[in-house]
Amino acid sequence: MEVTHLADTFFTRRLTAKGQPLLIAGPCSAETEEQVLATARSLQALGNIDLFRAGIWKPRTRPGSFEGMGKTALPWLQRVQQEIGLPVAIEVATPHHVEQALAHGIDVLWIGARTTVNPFAVQELADALAGTGVPVMVKNPVNPDVALWAGALERLERAGITNLAAIHRGFSTFAPSRYRNAPTWALPIELKTRFPHIPLICDPSHIGGRRDLLLPIAQKALDLDYDGLMIETHPDPDHALSDAEQQVTPQRLGEILSELKYRYRSSDNAEYLNKAEELRQKMDVADREIIEALARRMSLVEELAAYKKENNVKILQLDRWQEIFTSRAEWAGRVGVNEKFVEELYKLIHIESIRKQTEILNRPE
Ligand code: PEP
Ligand code: MN
């Protein structure tokens, strides 16, 4: 894998060395010493796992469910490092967690979705992590707010922590969804645009919330050029103490990883390169036509606004707008363009048209 745009960190050195996406796996929660060691042993046998994950302090929505084994589990993770040879990662939510993790030589820490939402908590963690050199992964906040996610990364960067990765675990939304946490792919892509030097890892387990969604979500992440995957694995998923429906056995993880298609950023094939170039040039032409059509449409809007002003007519005519909204989607459907997409596009065009008309109607004489 080409990783030239990424900073030189724990994560990117591994990525460069293996030339394949970073793979993080392990149980949602460390439950028993046997479960931790059995999972780690089977994962190590897969031969391509980079990092073992296990939650020991579990942020649960309601009290009374399994809240993790806490520091009792730290020596179990040390056995994973020493006897099985996998580096280990845990979630930290307080400076006290950081202190205990570091005292036990935990290799990598991550900040969970329920912590990233809180700038005070993130700042306290950044202060506790400053100067330790420990690699940190930051999950997206629970709510679909890319600025909070970016803000957490900035707080860590300002504390001098450069060994960073971001984890996309999906977002809570009110809208009904087949996912446990809607992926809303545009948000992680925006984060990647703002932090091109930070590897982006997808967590299909918490996005999907169901085993059968892991493969399609992971495939989409790889096709969107993610740098790695974090997938929850448990020797007996149905009886896991947390997130049972989304965990898979290490064996099933191995199958998923071999079913994934690992595609390239580009190709050396001259025929591919020529054809891609030709199609991109045609797209450039089509885009110019779209923009010119928009310019034409907007100058008609201006003309109409001037007439409305002369005749003292209001900007919004609801029936005209409804007619535009439905007819354009229909036209799109007839030529094989996604109707929902065209509806969204026309909402934007309508906002711009109202903005322009407001400006013209209220322009001083
Ligand atoms: C987890 O990784 O088990 C976890 C609690 O995830 P999140 O913070 O994404 O909910
Ligand atoms: Mn989990």
mmCIF file of C-alpha atoms and ligand atoms in Angstrom:
data_model
loop_
_atom_site.group_PDB
_atom_site.id
_atom_site.type_symbol
_atom_site.label_atom_id
_atom_site.label_comp_id
_atom_site.label_asym_id
_atom_site.label_seq_id
_atom_site.Cartn_x
_atom_site.Cartn_y
_atom_site.Cartn_z
ATOM 1 C CA MET A 1 0.000 0.000 0.000
ATOM 2 C CA GLU A 2 1.217 3.474 -0.906
ATOM 3 C CA VAL A 3 1.338 5.527 2.295
ATOM 4 C CA THR A 4 3.336 8.580 1.252
ATOM 5 C CA HIS A 5 0.695 11.070 2.418
ATOM 6 C CA LEU A 6 0.711 9.675 5.949
ATOM 7 C CA ALA A 7 2.893 10.837 8.827
ATOM 8 C CA ASP A 8 5.617 8.451 10.063
ATOM 9 C CA THR A 9 3.981 6.765 13.066
ATOM 10 C CA PHE A 10 3.451 3.390 14.745
ATOM 11 C CA PHE A 11 0.465 2.823 12.441
ATOM 12 C CA THR A 12 2.037 3.927 9.182
ATOM 13 C CA ARG A 13 5.277 2.009 9.767
ATOM 14 C CA ARG A 14 3.192 -1.165 10.058
ATOM 15 C CA LEU A 15 1.151 -0.243 7.010
ATOM 16 C CA THR A 16 4.263 0.333 4.954
ATOM 17 C CA ALA A 17 5.900 -2.850 6.175
ATOM 18 C CA LYS A 18 2.968 -5.098 5.274
ATOM 19 C CA GLY A 19 1.689 -3.186 2.231
ATOM 20 C CA GLN A 20 -1.885 -4.092 3.225
ATOM 21 C CA PRO A 21 -4.541 -2.542 5.454
ATOM 22 C CA LEU A 22 -3.846 -2.507 9.168
ATOM 23 C CA LEU A 23 -5.918 -5.199 10.919
ATOM 24 C CA ILE A 24 -7.082 -4.795 14.499
ATOM 25 C CA ALA A 25 -9.137 -7.571 16.102
ATOM 26 C CA GLY A 26 -10.131 -8.914 19.467
ATOM 27 C CA PRO A 27 -13.158 -9.098 21.719
ATOM 28 C CA CYS A 28 -15.467 -6.213 22.515
ATOM 29 C CA SER A 29 -14.618 -6.910 26.172
ATOM 30 C CA ALA A 30 -11.946 -8.886 27.958
ATOM 31 C CA GLU A 31 -14.107 -11.329 29.950
ATOM 32 C CA THR A 32 -11.790 -14.030 31.275
ATOM 33 C CA GLU A 33 -8.092 -14.791 30.983
ATOM 34 C CA GLU A 34 -8.903 -17.933 28.944
ATOM 35 C CA GLN A 35 -11.163 -16.035 26.543
ATOM 36 C CA VAL A 36 -8.516 -13.338 25.997
ATOM 37 C CA LEU A 37 -5.699 -15.818 25.408
ATOM 38 C CA ALA A 38 -7.770 -18.159 23.218
ATOM 39 C CA THR A 39 -8.917 -15.254 21.022
ATOM 40 C CA ALA A 40 -5.403 -13.847 20.732
ATOM 41 C CA ARG A 41 -3.928 -17.262 19.891
ATOM 42 C CA SER A 42 -6.440 -17.871 17.084
ATOM 43 C CA LEU A 43 -5.961 -14.344 15.753
ATOM 44 C CA GLN A 44 -2.185 -14.686 15.743
ATOM 45 C CA ALA A 45 -2.625 -17.920 13.772
ATOM 46 C CA LEU A 46 -4.356 -15.952 10.995
ATOM 47 C CA GLY A 47 -0.927 -14.462 10.333
ATOM 48 C CA ASN A 48 -1.910 -10.912 9.400
ATOM 49 C CA ILE A 49 -3.359 -9.308 12.543
ATOM 50 C CA ASP A 50 -1.430 -6.202 13.652
ATOM 51 C CA LEU A 51 -3.033 -5.332 16.941
ATOM 52 C CA PHE A 52 -5.172 -7.108 19.563
ATOM 53 C CA ARG A 53 -8.062 -5.057 20.959
ATOM 54 C CA ALA A 54 -10.078 -5.664 24.132
ATOM 55 C CA GLY A 55 -12.221 -3.315 26.198
ATOM 56 C CA ILE A 56 -11.588 -3.489 29.941
ATOM 57 C CA TRP A 57 -13.544 -0.388 31.028
ATOM 58 C CA LYS A 58 -16.812 -0.541 29.114
ATOM 59 C CA PRO A 59 -18.912 2.608 28.649
ATOM 60 C CA ARG A 60 -22.422 1.158 28.891
ATOM 61 C CA THR A 61 -25.538 3.144 28.084
ATOM 62 C CA ARG A 62 -27.368 1.940 31.197
ATOM 63 C CA PRO A 63 -25.988 0.857 34.573
ATOM 64 C CA GLY A 64 -26.239 -2.771 35.551
ATOM 65 C CA SER A 65 -24.897 -4.300 32.331
ATOM 66 C CA PHE A 66 -21.381 -5.727 32.161
ATOM 67 C CA GLU A 67 -19.001 -2.806 32.757
ATOM 68 C CA GLY A 68 -15.744 -4.589 32.013
ATOM 69 C CA MET A 69 -13.151 -6.388 34.108
ATOM 70 C CA GLY A 70 -11.123 -3.226 34.767
ATOM 71 C CA LYS A 71 -7.509 -3.504 35.873
ATOM 72 C CA THR A 72 -7.856 -7.236 36.639
ATOM 73 C CA ALA A 73 -7.594 -7.747 32.873
ATOM 74 C CA LEU A 74 -4.336 -5.807 32.409
ATOM 75 C CA PRO A 75 -2.072 -8.806 33.234
ATOM 76 C CA TRP A 76 -4.076 -10.931 30.748
ATOM 77 C CA LEU A 77 -3.151 -8.457 28.021
ATOM 78 C CA GLN A 78 0.493 -8.580 29.109
ATOM 79 C CA ARG A 79 0.350 -12.342 28.513
ATOM 80 C CA VAL A 80 -0.969 -11.652 24.992
ATOM 81 C CA GLN A 81 2.068 -9.452 24.350
ATOM 82 C CA GLN A 82 4.618 -11.762 25.915
ATOM 83 C CA GLU A 83 3.352 -15.259 25.148
ATOM 84 C CA ILE A 84 1.526 -14.691 21.877
ATOM 85 C CA GLY A 85 3.503 -11.761 20.522
ATOM 86 C CA LEU A 86 0.669 -9.423 19.553
ATOM 87 C CA PRO A 87 0.687 -5.749 20.563
ATOM 88 C CA VAL A 88 -2.433 -4.815 22.548
ATOM 89 C CA ALA A 89 -4.889 -1.890 22.603
ATOM 90 C CA ILE A 90 -7.531 -0.852 25.144
ATOM 91 C CA GLU A 91 -10.046 1.982 25.452
ATOM 92 C CA VAL A 92 -9.266 4.756 27.921
ATOM 93 C CA ALA A 93 -11.756 7.354 29.120
ATOM 94 C CA THR A 94 -9.990 9.008 32.072
ATOM 95 C CA PRO A 95 -6.424 10.018 33.028
ATOM 96 C CA HIS A 96 -6.558 7.246 35.641
ATOM 97 C CA HIS A 97 -7.160 4.681 32.872
ATOM 98 C CA VAL A 98 -4.187 6.105 30.953
ATOM 99 C CA GLU A 99 -1.950 5.844 33.987
ATOM 100 C CA GLN A 100 -2.877 2.196 34.636
ATOM 101 C CA ALA A 101 -2.579 1.251 30.957
ATOM 102 C CA LEU A 102 0.886 2.768 30.697
ATOM 103 C CA ALA A 103 2.007 1.193 33.973
ATOM 104 C CA HIS A 104 1.181 -2.175 32.367
ATOM 105 C CA GLY A 105 2.904 -1.431 29.073
ATOM 106 C CA ILE A 106 -0.251 -1.397 26.907
ATOM 107 C CA ASP A 107 0.954 -0.619 23.372
ATOM 108 C CA VAL A 108 -1.902 1.451 21.923
ATOM 109 C CA LEU A 109 -4.846 3.314 23.496
ATOM 110 C CA TRP A 110 -8.127 4.389 21.976
ATOM 111 C CA ILE A 111 -10.648 7.044 22.892
ATOM 112 C CA GLY A 112 -14.236 5.787 22.575
ATOM 113 C CA ALA A 113 -17.177 7.425 20.833
ATOM 114 C CA ARG A 114 -18.794 8.477 24.119
ATOM 115 C CA THR A 115 -15.607 10.258 25.189
ATOM 116 C CA THR A 116 -14.803 12.015 21.896
ATOM 117 C CA VAL A 117 -18.066 13.974 22.281
ATOM 118 C CA ASN A 118 -16.735 15.711 25.396
ATOM 119 C CA PRO A 119 -13.969 18.297 24.855
ATOM 120 C CA PHE A 120 -13.236 18.481 28.625
ATOM 121 C CA ALA A 121 -12.656 14.722 28.787
ATOM 122 C CA VAL A 122 -10.566 14.761 25.605
ATOM 123 C CA GLN A 123 -8.423 17.617 26.939
ATOM 124 C CA GLU A 124 -7.792 15.741 30.192
ATOM 125 C CA LEU A 125 -6.729 12.698 28.202
ATOM 126 C CA ALA A 126 -4.492 14.811 25.948
ATOM 127 C CA ASP A 127 -2.779 16.256 29.046
ATOM 128 C CA ALA A 128 -2.324 12.773 30.532
ATOM 129 C CA LEU A 129 -0.945 11.416 27.240
ATOM 130 C CA ALA A 130 1.434 14.305 26.512
ATOM 131 C CA GLY A 131 5.032 13.189 26.349
ATOM 132 C CA THR A 132 4.250 9.466 26.677
ATOM 133 C CA GLY A 133 4.755 8.693 22.979
ATOM 134 C CA VAL A 134 1.965 6.106 23.144
ATOM 135 C CA PRO A 135 -0.042 5.692 19.900
ATOM 136 C CA VAL A 136 -3.668 6.820 20.212
ATOM 137 C CA MET A 137 -6.726 6.037 18.089
ATOM 138 C CA VAL A 138 -9.707 8.378 18.221
ATOM 139 C CA LYS A 139 -13.173 7.034 17.475
ATOM 140 C CA ASN A 140 -15.723 9.362 15.903
ATOM 141 C CA PRO A 141 -18.134 10.982 18.370
ATOM 142 C CA VAL A 142 -21.546 9.326 18.785
ATOM 143 C CA ASN A 143 -23.281 12.212 16.999
ATOM 144 C CA PRO A 144 -22.650 13.034 13.323
ATOM 145 C CA ASP A 145 -20.387 16.024 13.990
ATOM 146 C CA VAL A 146 -17.094 15.979 12.136
ATOM 147 C CA ALA A 147 -15.887 19.142 13.931
ATOM 148 C CA LEU A 148 -15.921 17.347 17.306
ATOM 149 C CA TRP A 149 -13.928 14.454 15.856
ATOM 150 C CA ALA A 150 -11.446 16.890 14.278
ATOM 151 C CA GLY A 151 -11.329 18.887 17.528
ATOM 152 C CA ALA A 152 -10.307 15.791 19.489
ATOM 153 C CA LEU A 153 -7.488 15.050 17.027
ATOM 154 C CA GLU A 154 -6.387 18.706 17.257
ATOM 155 C CA ARG A 155 -6.314 18.606 21.067
ATOM 156 C CA LEU A 156 -4.044 15.551 20.899
ATOM 157 C CA GLU A 157 -1.835 17.079 18.209
ATOM 158 C CA ARG A 158 -1.471 20.265 20.276
ATOM 159 C CA ALA A 159 -0.361 18.132 23.226
ATOM 160 C CA GLY A 160 2.438 16.873 20.962
ATOM 161 C CA ILE A 161 0.868 13.466 20.278
ATOM 162 C CA THR A 162 1.602 12.584 16.674
ATOM 163 C CA ASN A 163 1.161 8.818 16.815
ATOM 164 C CA LEU A 164 -2.490 9.074 15.825
ATOM 165 C CA ALA A 165 -5.176 7.176 13.944
ATOM 166 C CA ALA A 166 -8.901 7.882 13.530
ATOM 167 C CA ILE A 167 -11.547 5.166 13.806
ATOM 168 C CA HIS A 168 -14.875 5.454 11.976
ATOM 169 C CA ARG A 169 -17.519 3.556 14.020
ATOM 170 C CA GLY A 170 -20.658 5.202 12.666
ATOM 171 C CA PHE A 171 -23.113 7.732 14.087
ATOM 172 C CA SER A 172 -26.360 7.707 16.073
ATOM 173 C CA THR A 173 -29.257 9.094 14.072
ATOM 174 C CA PHE A 174 -32.985 9.314 14.616
ATOM 175 C CA ALA A 175 -33.737 8.041 11.133
ATOM 176 C CA PRO A 176 -34.492 4.299 10.977
ATOM 177 C CA SER A 177 -31.505 2.467 9.558
ATOM 178 C CA ARG A 178 -30.332 -1.063 8.837
ATOM 179 C CA TYR A 179 -27.142 -0.159 10.691
ATOM 180 C CA ARG A 180 -26.576 0.042 14.430
ATOM 181 C CA ASN A 181 -24.694 3.294 13.783
ATOM 182 C CA ALA A 182 -25.203 4.932 10.393
ATOM 183 C CA PRO A 183 -21.903 5.081 8.492
ATOM 184 C CA THR A 184 -22.595 8.502 6.873
ATOM 185 C CA TRP A 185 -19.492 7.992 4.720
ATOM 186 C CA ALA A 186 -19.243 11.678 3.758
ATOM 187 C CA LEU A 187 -18.121 12.554 7.324
ATOM 188 C CA PRO A 188 -15.048 10.295 7.542
ATOM 189 C CA ILE A 189 -14.152 11.354 3.995
ATOM 190 C CA GLU A 190 -14.270 14.973 5.144
ATOM 191 C CA LEU A 191 -12.057 14.097 8.121
ATOM 192 C CA LYS A 192 -9.583 12.377 5.783
ATOM 193 C CA THR A 193 -9.493 15.484 3.610
ATOM 194 C CA ARG A 194 -8.697 17.614 6.663
ATOM 195 C CA PHE A 195 -6.201 15.160 8.191
ATOM 196 C CA PRO A 196 -4.599 13.399 5.214
ATOM 197 C CA HIS A 197 -1.569 12.501 7.370
ATOM 198 C CA ILE A 198 -3.670 10.489 9.881
ATOM 199 C CA PRO A 199 -4.585 6.879 9.005
ATOM 200 C CA LEU A 200 -8.311 6.190 8.895
ATOM 201 C CA ILE A 201 -9.557 2.859 10.227
ATOM 202 C CA CYS A 202 -13.089 1.482 9.806
ATOM 203 C CA ASP A 203 -14.897 -0.371 12.612
ATOM 204 C CA PRO A 204 -17.566 -2.376 10.739
ATOM 205 C CA SER A 205 -18.612 -4.120 13.983
ATOM 206 C CA HIS A 206 -20.050 -1.007 15.638
ATOM 207 C CA ILE A 207 -21.391 0.400 12.353
ATOM 208 C CA GLY A 208 -23.215 -2.803 11.400
ATOM 209 C CA GLY A 209 -24.117 -4.168 14.806
ATOM 210 C CA ARG A 210 -24.745 -7.465 12.953
ATOM 211 C CA ARG A 211 -22.370 -10.139 11.705
ATOM 212 C CA ASP A 212 -23.809 -10.260 8.191
ATOM 213 C CA LEU A 213 -23.036 -6.584 7.598
ATOM 214 C CA LEU A 214 -19.315 -6.828 8.412
ATOM 215 C CA LEU A 215 -18.180 -7.918 4.953
ATOM 216 C CA PRO A 216 -20.046 -5.295 2.874
ATOM 217 C CA ILE A 217 -19.060 -2.475 5.256
ATOM 218 C CA ALA A 218 -15.410 -3.549 5.330
ATOM 219 C CA GLN A 219 -15.383 -3.846 1.524
ATOM 220 C CA LYS A 220 -16.788 -0.355 1.141
ATOM 221 C CA ALA A 221 -14.161 1.023 3.539
ATOM 222 C CA LEU A 222 -11.340 -0.576 1.546
ATOM 223 C CA ASP A 223 -12.811 0.760 -1.693
ATOM 224 C CA LEU A 224 -12.879 4.227 -0.096
ATOM 225 C CA ASP A 225 -9.132 3.867 0.556
ATOM 226 C CA TYR A 226 -9.268 3.357 4.325
ATOM 227 C CA ASP A 227 -5.982 2.379 5.948
ATOM 228 C CA GLY A 228 -7.295 -0.356 8.206
ATOM 229 C CA LEU A 229 -10.118 -2.307 9.837
ATOM 230 C CA MET A 230 -11.046 -2.993 13.455
ATOM 231 C CA ILE A 231 -13.318 -6.043 13.855
ATOM 232 C CA GLU A 232 -14.607 -7.547 17.106
ATOM 233 C CA THR A 233 -13.861 -11.236 17.565
ATOM 234 C CA HIS A 234 -14.855 -13.656 20.279
ATOM 235 C CA PRO A 235 -14.376 -17.449 20.598
ATOM 236 C CA ASP A 236 -18.109 -17.867 21.385
ATOM 237 C CA PRO A 237 -19.816 -14.714 20.034
ATOM 238 C CA ASP A 238 -23.377 -15.712 20.974
ATOM 239 C CA HIS A 239 -22.392 -15.818 24.632
ATOM 240 C CA ALA A 240 -20.278 -12.656 24.670
ATOM 241 C CA LEU A 241 -20.978 -10.355 27.640
ATOM 242 C CA SER A 242 -21.178 -7.294 25.350
ATOM 243 C CA ASP A 243 -22.021 -6.753 21.669
ATOM 244 C CA ALA A 244 -22.847 -10.438 21.104
ATOM 245 C CA GLU A 245 -24.726 -9.929 17.800
ATOM 246 C CA GLN A 246 -21.834 -8.244 16.049
ATOM 247 C CA GLN A 247 -18.862 -10.347 17.134
ATOM 248 C CA VAL A 248 -17.449 -13.160 14.982
ATOM 249 C CA THR A 249 -15.101 -16.039 15.731
ATOM 250 C CA PRO A 250 -11.476 -15.591 14.688
ATOM 251 C CA GLN A 251 -12.120 -18.306 12.083
ATOM 252 C CA ARG A 252 -14.991 -16.315 10.555
ATOM 253 C CA LEU A 253 -12.805 -13.203 10.624
ATOM 254 C CA GLY A 254 -10.230 -15.129 8.596
ATOM 255 C CA GLU A 255 -12.940 -15.979 6.033
ATOM 256 C CA ILE A 256 -14.126 -12.366 5.871
ATOM 257 C CA LEU A 257 -10.566 -11.154 5.330
ATOM 258 C CA SER A 258 -10.072 -13.618 2.496
ATOM 259 C CA GLU A 259 -13.419 -12.740 0.904
ATOM 260 C CA LEU A 260 -12.509 -9.036 0.797
ATOM 261 C CA LYS A 261 -11.266 -7.675 -2.514
ATOM 262 C CA TYR A 262 -8.083 -5.672 -2.048
ATOM 263 C CA ARG A 263 -8.027 -3.181 -4.892
ATOM 264 C CA TYR A 264 -5.235 -0.811 -5.925
ATOM 265 C CA ARG A 265 -5.057 2.988 -5.954
ATOM 266 C CA SER A 266 -4.122 2.841 -9.608
ATOM 267 C CA SER A 267 -2.767 0.407 -12.155
ATOM 268 C CA ASP A 268 0.342 0.090 -14.359
ATOM 269 C CA ASN A 269 -1.801 -1.207 -17.179
ATOM 270 C CA ALA A 270 -1.345 1.324 -20.028
ATOM 271 C CA GLU A 271 -4.742 0.512 -21.511
ATOM 272 C CA TYR A 272 -6.408 1.217 -18.145
ATOM 273 C CA LEU A 273 -4.481 4.483 -17.748
ATOM 274 C CA ASN A 274 -5.416 5.697 -21.246
ATOM 275 C CA LYS A 275 -9.060 4.787 -20.894
ATOM 276 C CA ALA A 276 -9.299 6.347 -17.409
ATOM 277 C CA GLU A 277 -7.722 9.540 -18.726
ATOM 278 C CA GLU A 278 -10.124 9.652 -21.672
ATOM 279 C CA LEU A 279 -13.178 9.157 -19.421
ATOM 280 C CA ARG A 280 -11.956 11.800 -16.970
ATOM 281 C CA GLN A 281 -11.571 14.306 -19.807
ATOM 282 C CA LYS A 282 -15.142 13.589 -20.915
ATOM 283 C CA MET A 283 -16.287 14.093 -17.309
ATOM 284 C CA ASP A 284 -14.510 17.462 -17.252
ATOM 285 C CA VAL A 285 -16.497 18.463 -20.353
ATOM 286 C CA ALA A 286 -19.768 17.234 -18.813
ATOM 287 C CA ASP A 287 -19.023 19.165 -15.601
ATOM 288 C CA ARG A 288 -18.420 22.368 -17.587
ATOM 289 C CA GLU A 289 -21.789 21.848 -19.270
ATOM 290 C CA ILE A 290 -23.459 21.376 -15.868
ATOM 291 C CA ILE A 291 -21.902 24.599 -14.560
ATOM 292 C CA GLU A 292 -22.817 26.534 -17.702
ATOM 293 C CA ALA A 293 -26.399 25.277 -17.409
ATOM 294 C CA LEU A 294 -26.447 26.397 -13.767
ATOM 295 C CA ALA A 295 -25.177 29.827 -14.792
ATOM 296 C CA ARG A 296 -27.957 30.058 -17.412
ATOM 297 C CA ARG A 297 -30.557 28.977 -14.874
ATOM 298 C CA MET A 298 -29.351 31.488 -12.289
ATOM 299 C CA SER A 299 -29.454 34.388 -14.741
ATOM 300 C CA LEU A 300 -33.075 33.445 -15.566
ATOM 301 C CA VAL A 301 -33.727 33.541 -11.803
ATOM 302 C CA GLU A 302 -32.247 37.044 -11.697
ATOM 303 C CA GLU A 303 -34.429 38.207 -14.572
ATOM 304 C CA LEU A 304 -37.524 36.766 -12.934
ATOM 305 C CA ALA A 305 -36.617 38.365 -9.594
ATOM 306 C CA ALA A 306 -36.415 41.779 -11.278
ATOM 307 C CA TYR A 307 -39.933 41.283 -12.720
ATOM 308 C CA LYS A 308 -41.242 40.127 -9.337
ATOM 309 C CA LYS A 309 -39.833 43.271 -7.808
ATOM 310 C CA GLU A 310 -41.418 45.521 -10.447
ATOM 311 C CA ASN A 311 -44.789 43.846 -9.902
ATOM 312 C CA ASN A 312 -44.494 43.543 -6.132
ATOM 313 C CA VAL A 313 -44.731 39.723 -6.138
ATOM 314 C CA LYS A 314 -43.436 37.451 -3.333
ATOM 315 C CA ILE A 315 -40.407 35.183 -3.832
ATOM 316 C CA LEU A 316 -41.855 31.802 -2.862
ATOM 317 C CA GLN A 317 -44.716 30.280 -4.835
ATOM 318 C CA LEU A 318 -45.223 26.942 -3.166
ATOM 319 C CA ASP A 319 -47.066 25.227 -6.042
ATOM 320 C CA ARG A 320 -44.384 26.216 -8.554
ATOM 321 C CA TRP A 321 -41.682 24.874 -6.240
ATOM 322 C CA GLN A 322 -43.588 21.601 -5.692
ATOM 323 C CA GLU A 323 -44.017 21.255 -9.442
ATOM 324 C CA ILE A 324 -40.246 21.735 -9.984
ATOM 325 C CA PHE A 325 -39.386 19.311 -7.209
ATOM 326 C CA THR A 326 -41.519 16.458 -8.561
ATOM 327 C CA SER A 327 -41.051 17.039 -12.296
ATOM 328 C CA ARG A 328 -37.235 17.162 -12.106
ATOM 329 C CA ALA A 329 -37.099 13.877 -10.192
ATOM 330 C CA GLU A 330 -39.391 12.340 -12.823
ATOM 331 C CA TRP A 331 -37.235 13.610 -15.699
ATOM 332 C CA ALA A 332 -34.198 12.154 -13.909
ATOM 333 C CA GLY A 333 -35.887 8.784 -13.472
ATOM 334 C CA ARG A 334 -36.672 8.638 -17.194
ATOM 335 C CA VAL A 335 -32.994 9.011 -18.140
ATOM 336 C CA GLY A 336 -31.751 6.582 -15.473
ATOM 337 C CA VAL A 337 -30.489 9.142 -12.945
ATOM 338 C CA ASN A 338 -31.253 8.441 -9.272
ATOM 339 C CA GLU A 339 -34.433 10.368 -8.377
ATOM 340 C CA LYS A 340 -33.515 10.896 -4.719
ATOM 341 C CA PHE A 341 -30.184 12.381 -5.781
ATOM 342 C CA VAL A 342 -31.897 14.854 -8.127
ATOM 343 C CA GLU A 343 -34.372 15.801 -5.382
ATOM 344 C CA GLU A 344 -31.441 16.638 -3.069
ATOM 345 C CA LEU A 345 -29.749 18.581 -5.845
ATOM 346 C CA TYR A 346 -32.889 20.640 -6.496
ATOM 347 C CA LYS A 347 -33.240 21.454 -2.794
ATOM 348 C CA LEU A 348 -29.788 23.082 -3.058
ATOM 349 C CA ILE A 349 -30.617 24.831 -6.318
ATOM 350 C CA HIS A 350 -33.823 26.143 -4.761
ATOM 351 C CA ILE A 351 -31.949 27.511 -1.714
ATOM 352 C CA GLU A 352 -29.555 29.345 -4.032
ATOM 353 C CA SER A 353 -32.407 30.650 -6.143
ATOM 354 C CA ILE A 354 -34.189 32.030 -3.053
ATOM 355 C CA ARG A 355 -30.947 33.595 -1.839
ATOM 356 C CA LYS A 356 -30.459 35.375 -5.175
ATOM 357 C CA GLN A 357 -34.087 36.570 -5.348
ATOM 358 C CA THR A 358 -33.967 37.843 -1.749
ATOM 359 C CA GLU A 359 -30.859 39.830 -2.625
ATOM 360 C CA ILE A 360 -32.474 41.346 -5.712
ATOM 361 C CA LEU A 361 -35.844 42.133 -4.108
ATOM 362 C CA ASN A 362 -34.180 43.852 -1.160
ATOM 363 C CA ARG A 363 -31.501 45.715 -3.098
ATOM 364 C CA PRO A 364 -31.846 49.451 -2.375
ATOM 365 C CA GLU A 365 -33.077 51.412 -5.439
HETATM 366 C C1 PEP B 1 -15.877 -0.681 21.594
HETATM 367 O O1 PEP B 1 -14.976 -0.515 20.765
HETATM 368 O O2 PEP B 1 -16.158 -1.756 22.111
HETATM 369 C C2 PEP B 1 -16.723 0.484 21.928
HETATM 370 C C3 PEP B 1 -17.264 0.662 23.122
HETATM 371 O O3 PEP B 1 -16.902 1.252 20.855
HETATM 372 P P1 PEP B 1 -17.541 2.700 20.631
HETATM 373 O O4 PEP B 1 -16.772 3.657 21.496
HETATM 374 O O5 PEP B 1 -17.302 2.877 19.178
HETATM 375 O O6 PEP B 1 -18.997 2.585 20.986
HETATM 376 MN MN MN B 2 -18.078 -3.300 21.326
#
